[in-house]
C-alpha cells in the first residue's frame, strides 16, 4: 500500500486531490496531513450548487490528521472557486475508508454544503472529527447531485464515533440515503453544541436524523431551538412505515433546549418510524420531550423535565407504544395519549399542569404502578372513559 506523507502547501486542495487520485490508482494507502490550518478551494474550478472540493472514489484509503484542532481543513474564505454549496469531502462508491483526527471548517457566510457527503460507502470508519461553522449538514448521507439525484446510495457497516458539531445550518448528521438500505450504521460519543441555525417552519432540522437500521449511544445535544429536534427517527418520505429509521436503537443521551423554544416546535426526540427503541436519556427545557407517532415504540428509563407543552406525547399512529420507568416533571402535560393500546409502567408525573391526559382515541390504555404527584390536575380523562382503560397501583389516579 502506498503512503503519502504531508508537506502540503497552505493552499492544499490540488495536493490532496492528486494524492487521492494516486492512491485510487494504486489500490489504496494512507494520506497523512500534519498539524496546520489548510485552505481548500475547488481545484477543478467548477461553480454552482453541486460543488465539491475533494472527490474520493477509491477504496482502502485513509485520510489521517494529527488530531482535532491540530489538523484543520477549511473552506477558503475568499478567492476560491468553490460555490456556496461546496462540500469539503465527497466520498462515493468507496469501501474500507478511514477519516480521522481532523477539524473541518466552513466558510463564513456559506449557504449550504457539507463537511462530508457520503454515498455507497461500506465498512468504513469516521472518528475524532470536528465540524465547525455554517455547513448545511456536518455529515450527509446523500447522492452526488443534490436535488437532481433520484437514488441516494446506501451506507452500510460503518462507524461514526468521537464527533463534535458546532454551527450547522440544519442537521449535524443527516441521513437522506435510500431509507430501507442503510444498515449496520453505528454512531457513538457525539457532541452537538449547536445546529439548525437557519431552521424554519418550511425547513426544519434535527441534530441527528436517523434512517436505516442505526445503533447510536452516548449523545449530548445542546441548543434545541425553534423548528428543531434533537433526535429524529424518520420513515421513508417522512411517512409512517416499516422503513427508514425503523428498528433503530438509541441509548444514552442528553438533550437540552436553547433560548428560543416557542409554539411546540422544539422537540427532544421525535419517532415516526416503527419498532424504535429509545432508552437511558434525559431531555430538558423543550416544548415536547418525546413525540411518538408510529407504532411499537419502546421507551425506557427516560426523564423529561420542564417540557412546557407535553413531556411524552403519543399521537395518532403511536399504537402499541410501551413506556417503562419514565418521568415527566415540571411541565405542561406529563403524559398525553391519543392512540390505542399504549401502556405506561412505573412512571412519575410530578409538578406538571396535568399529570396524565387521555383523549377518546386512547382505547385499551394501561397504566401500572405510577405516581401522580403535585400536578395541578392529576389526570384528565374524557367521559365516558375510553374503552378498555385499565389502571393498577397508581397513586392519585
Coordinates of C-alpha atoms in Angstrom, one line a residue, residues 117-354:
X117 CA -21.0 13.8 1.9
X118 CA -21.3 10.1 1.6
X119 CA -23.0 7.7 -0.9
X120 CA -22.5 4.0 -1.3
X121 CA -19.9 3.6 1.4
X122 CA -19.3 0.2 3.1
X123 CA -17.2 -1.0 6.1
X124 CA -15.7 2.4 6.9
X125 CA -14.6 4.5 9.9
X126 CA -15.0 8.2 10.7
X127 CA -13.6 9.2 14.1
X128 CA -12.1 12.1 16.1
X129 CA -13.6 14.7 13.8
X130 CA -14.9 18.2 14.5
X131 CA -17.2 20.2 12.1
X132 CA -17.3 23.9 12.8
X133 CA -19.3 26.7 11.2
X134 CA -22.2 27.0 8.8
X135 CA -22.1 23.8 6.8
X136 CA -25.6 22.9 5.6
X137 CA -25.0 19.5 7.2
X138 CA -22.0 18.3 9.0
X139 CA -22.2 14.8 7.6
X140 CA -24.7 13.9 5.0
X141 CA -25.8 10.6 3.6
X142 CA -26.8 11.8 0.2
X143 CA -26.3 11.1 -3.5
X144 CA -23.9 13.1 -5.5
X145 CA -26.1 15.6 -7.4
X146 CA -28.1 17.4 -4.8
X147 CA -31.8 17.8 -5.5
X148 CA -31.5 16.4 -9.1
X149 CA -30.5 12.9 -7.9
X150 CA -33.1 10.2 -7.9
X151 CA -31.3 7.5 -5.8
X152 CA -29.3 8.0 -2.7
X153 CA -26.6 5.4 -2.2
X154 CA -26.7 3.4 1.0
X155 CA -24.3 3.4 3.9
X156 CA -23.5 0.0 5.4
X157 CA -21.5 -1.4 8.3
X158 CA -19.9 1.9 9.0
X159 CA -18.8 3.5 12.3
X160 CA -19.0 7.2 13.3
X161 CA -17.5 8.0 16.7
X162 CA -16.0 10.8 18.8
X163 CA -17.5 13.6 16.8
X164 CA -18.2 17.3 17.6
X165 CA -20.5 19.6 15.6
X166 CA -20.9 23.3 16.2
X167 CA -22.9 25.7 14.0
X168 CA -24.6 23.6 11.3
X169 CA -27.3 25.4 9.4
X170 CA -29.6 22.4 9.5
X171 CA -28.7 18.8 10.6
X172 CA -25.4 17.8 12.2
X173 CA -25.8 14.2 10.8
X174 CA -28.4 13.9 8.0
X175 CA -29.4 10.5 6.6
X176 CA -31.2 11.0 3.3
X177 CA -29.9 7.8 1.7
X178 CA -32.4 5.3 0.4
X179 CA -34.1 4.7 3.6
X180 CA -34.6 0.9 3.5
X181 CA -31.0 0.1 2.6
X182 CA -28.8 1.8 5.3
X183 CA -27.9 -0.9 7.7
X184 CA -25.2 -1.6 10.3
X185 CA -24.6 2.1 11.0
X186 CA -23.0 2.7 14.4
X187 CA -22.9 6.2 16.0
X188 CA -21.3 6.9 19.4
X189 CA -19.8 9.6 21.5
X190 CA -21.2 12.6 19.7
X191 CA -21.5 16.2 20.9
X192 CA -23.7 18.6 19.1
X193 CA -23.0 22.1 20.5
X194 CA -25.3 24.0 18.2
X195 CA -27.3 23.2 15.0
X196 CA -30.3 24.3 13.0
X197 CA -29.3 27.9 13.0
X198 CA -31.3 28.5 9.8
X199 CA -34.2 26.2 10.5
X200 CA -37.6 27.5 9.7
X201 CA -41.2 26.1 9.6
X202 CA -40.6 25.2 5.9
X203 CA -37.2 23.5 6.5
X204 CA -36.8 22.2 10.0
X205 CA -33.7 20.4 11.3
X206 CA -32.6 17.6 13.6
X207 CA -29.3 17.2 15.3
X208 CA -29.2 13.6 14.3
X209 CA -31.7 12.4 11.6
X210 CA -31.9 8.6 11.6
X211 CA -33.0 6.5 8.6
X212 CA -32.0 2.9 8.1
X213 CA -31.0 0.4 10.8
X214 CA -28.9 2.5 13.2
X215 CA -27.5 2.0 16.7
X216 CA -26.5 5.2 18.5
X217 CA -25.3 5.8 22.0
X218 CA -23.6 8.5 24.2
X219 CA -25.1 11.6 22.6
X220 CA -25.1 15.1 24.0
X221 CA -27.3 17.6 22.1
X222 CA -27.4 21.2 23.1
X223 CA -29.5 24.2 22.0
X224 CA -32.6 22.7 20.6
X225 CA -34.4 25.8 19.4
X226 CA -37.4 26.6 17.2
X227 CA -38.1 24.2 14.4
X228 CA -35.5 21.7 15.6
X229 CA -35.4 18.2 17.1
X230 CA -32.6 16.6 19.0
X231 CA -33.0 13.0 17.6
X232 CA -35.4 12.2 14.8
X233 CA -36.3 8.7 13.6
X234 CA -37.8 9.2 10.2
X235 CA -39.5 6.8 7.8
X236 CA -39.3 6.8 4.0
X237 CA -40.6 10.0 2.6
X238 CA -41.5 11.1 6.1
X239 CA -44.5 8.8 6.3
X240 CA -45.3 6.2 8.9
X241 CA -44.0 2.9 7.8
X242 CA -41.7 -0.1 8.4
X243 CA -38.9 1.6 6.5
X244 CA -36.4 4.4 7.2
X245 CA -35.4 4.6 10.9
X246 CA -37.4 1.6 11.9
X247 CA -35.8 -0.9 14.2
X248 CA -33.2 1.6 15.2
X249 CA -31.9 1.9 18.8
X250 CA -30.7 5.0 20.7
X251 CA -29.4 4.6 24.3
X252 CA -27.6 7.1 26.4
X253 CA -28.5 10.7 25.6
X254 CA -28.9 14.2 27.0
X255 CA -30.9 16.8 25.0
X256 CA -31.2 20.4 26.2
X257 CA -33.4 23.2 24.9
X258 CA -32.0 26.5 23.8
X259 CA -33.0 30.1 24.4
X260 CA -35.8 30.1 21.7
X261 CA -38.4 27.4 22.1
X262 CA -41.9 28.5 21.1
X263 CA -45.1 27.1 19.5
X264 CA -44.4 23.5 20.1
X265 CA -41.5 23.4 17.6
X266 CA -38.7 22.4 19.9
X267 CA -38.7 18.6 20.4
X268 CA -36.3 16.4 22.3
X269 CA -36.9 13.1 20.3
X270 CA -39.3 12.5 17.5
X271 CA -40.3 9.0 16.5
X272 CA -42.2 8.4 13.3
X273 CA -40.8 5.1 12.3
X274 CA -42.0 1.9 13.9
X275 CA -40.3 -0.6 16.2
X276 CA -37.9 2.1 17.5
X277 CA -36.1 1.7 20.9
X278 CA -35.2 4.8 22.9
X279 CA -33.5 4.4 26.3
X280 CA -31.5 5.8 29.1
X281 CA -31.8 9.5 28.4
X282 CA -32.7 12.9 29.7
X283 CA -34.3 15.9 27.9
X284 CA -34.9 19.4 29.4
X285 CA -36.4 22.8 28.5
X286 CA -38.0 21.9 25.2
X287 CA -41.7 22.2 24.2
X288 CA -42.2 18.4 23.7
X289 CA -39.9 15.9 25.3
X290 CA -40.6 12.8 23.3
X291 CA -43.2 12.7 20.5
X292 CA -44.2 9.3 19.2
X293 CA -46.3 9.0 16.0
X294 CA -45.6 5.5 14.9
X295 CA -46.3 2.0 16.3
X296 CA -44.5 -0.3 18.6
X297 CA -42.1 2.2 20.1
X298 CA -40.3 1.1 23.3
X299 CA -39.2 4.0 25.6
X300 CA -37.4 3.1 28.8
X301 CA -35.5 4.9 31.5
X302 CA -36.1 8.4 30.0
X303 CA -36.6 11.6 32.1
X304 CA -38.3 14.7 30.7
X305 CA -38.0 18.0 32.7
X306 CA -39.7 21.3 32.0
X307 CA -41.3 20.4 28.7
X308 CA -43.7 23.3 28.7
X309 CA -46.3 21.6 26.4
X310 CA -46.0 17.8 26.8
X311 CA -43.4 15.5 28.3
X312 CA -44.4 12.4 26.4
X313 CA -46.9 12.8 23.6
X314 CA -48.3 9.8 21.8
X315 CA -50.3 10.9 18.8
X316 CA -52.3 9.2 16.1
X317 CA -50.1 6.3 14.8
X318 CA -48.4 5.5 18.1
X319 CA -50.5 2.4 18.9
X320 CA -48.9 -0.3 21.0
X321 CA -46.2 2.0 22.3
X322 CA -44.7 1.0 25.7
X323 CA -43.2 3.4 28.2
X324 CA -41.3 1.9 31.1
X325 CA -39.6 3.7 34.0
X326 CA -40.2 7.2 32.6
X327 CA -40.6 10.5 34.4
X328 CA -42.2 13.8 33.3
X329 CA -41.5 16.6 35.8
X330 CA -42.3 20.3 35.9
X331 CA -44.0 20.8 32.5
X332 CA -47.4 21.2 30.9
X333 CA -48.9 17.8 30.4
X334 CA -46.8 14.9 31.7
X335 CA -48.2 12.1 29.5
X336 CA -50.7 12.7 26.7
X337 CA -52.1 9.7 24.9
X338 CA -54.1 10.0 21.7
X339 CA -53.9 6.5 20.2
X340 CA -54.9 2.9 21.3
X341 CA -53.1 0.1 23.1
X342 CA -50.5 2.4 24.8
X343 CA -49.0 1.0 28.1
X344 CA -47.2 3.0 30.8
X345 CA -45.4 1.1 33.6
X346 CA -43.5 2.6 36.6
X347 CA -44.0 6.2 35.7
X348 CA -43.7 9.5 37.6
X349 CA -45.7 12.6 36.6
X350 CA -44.8 15.4 39.1
X351 CA -45.4 19.1 39.3
X352 CA -47.0 19.4 35.9
X353 CA -50.1 21.3 34.9
X354 CA -51.7 18.0 34.1

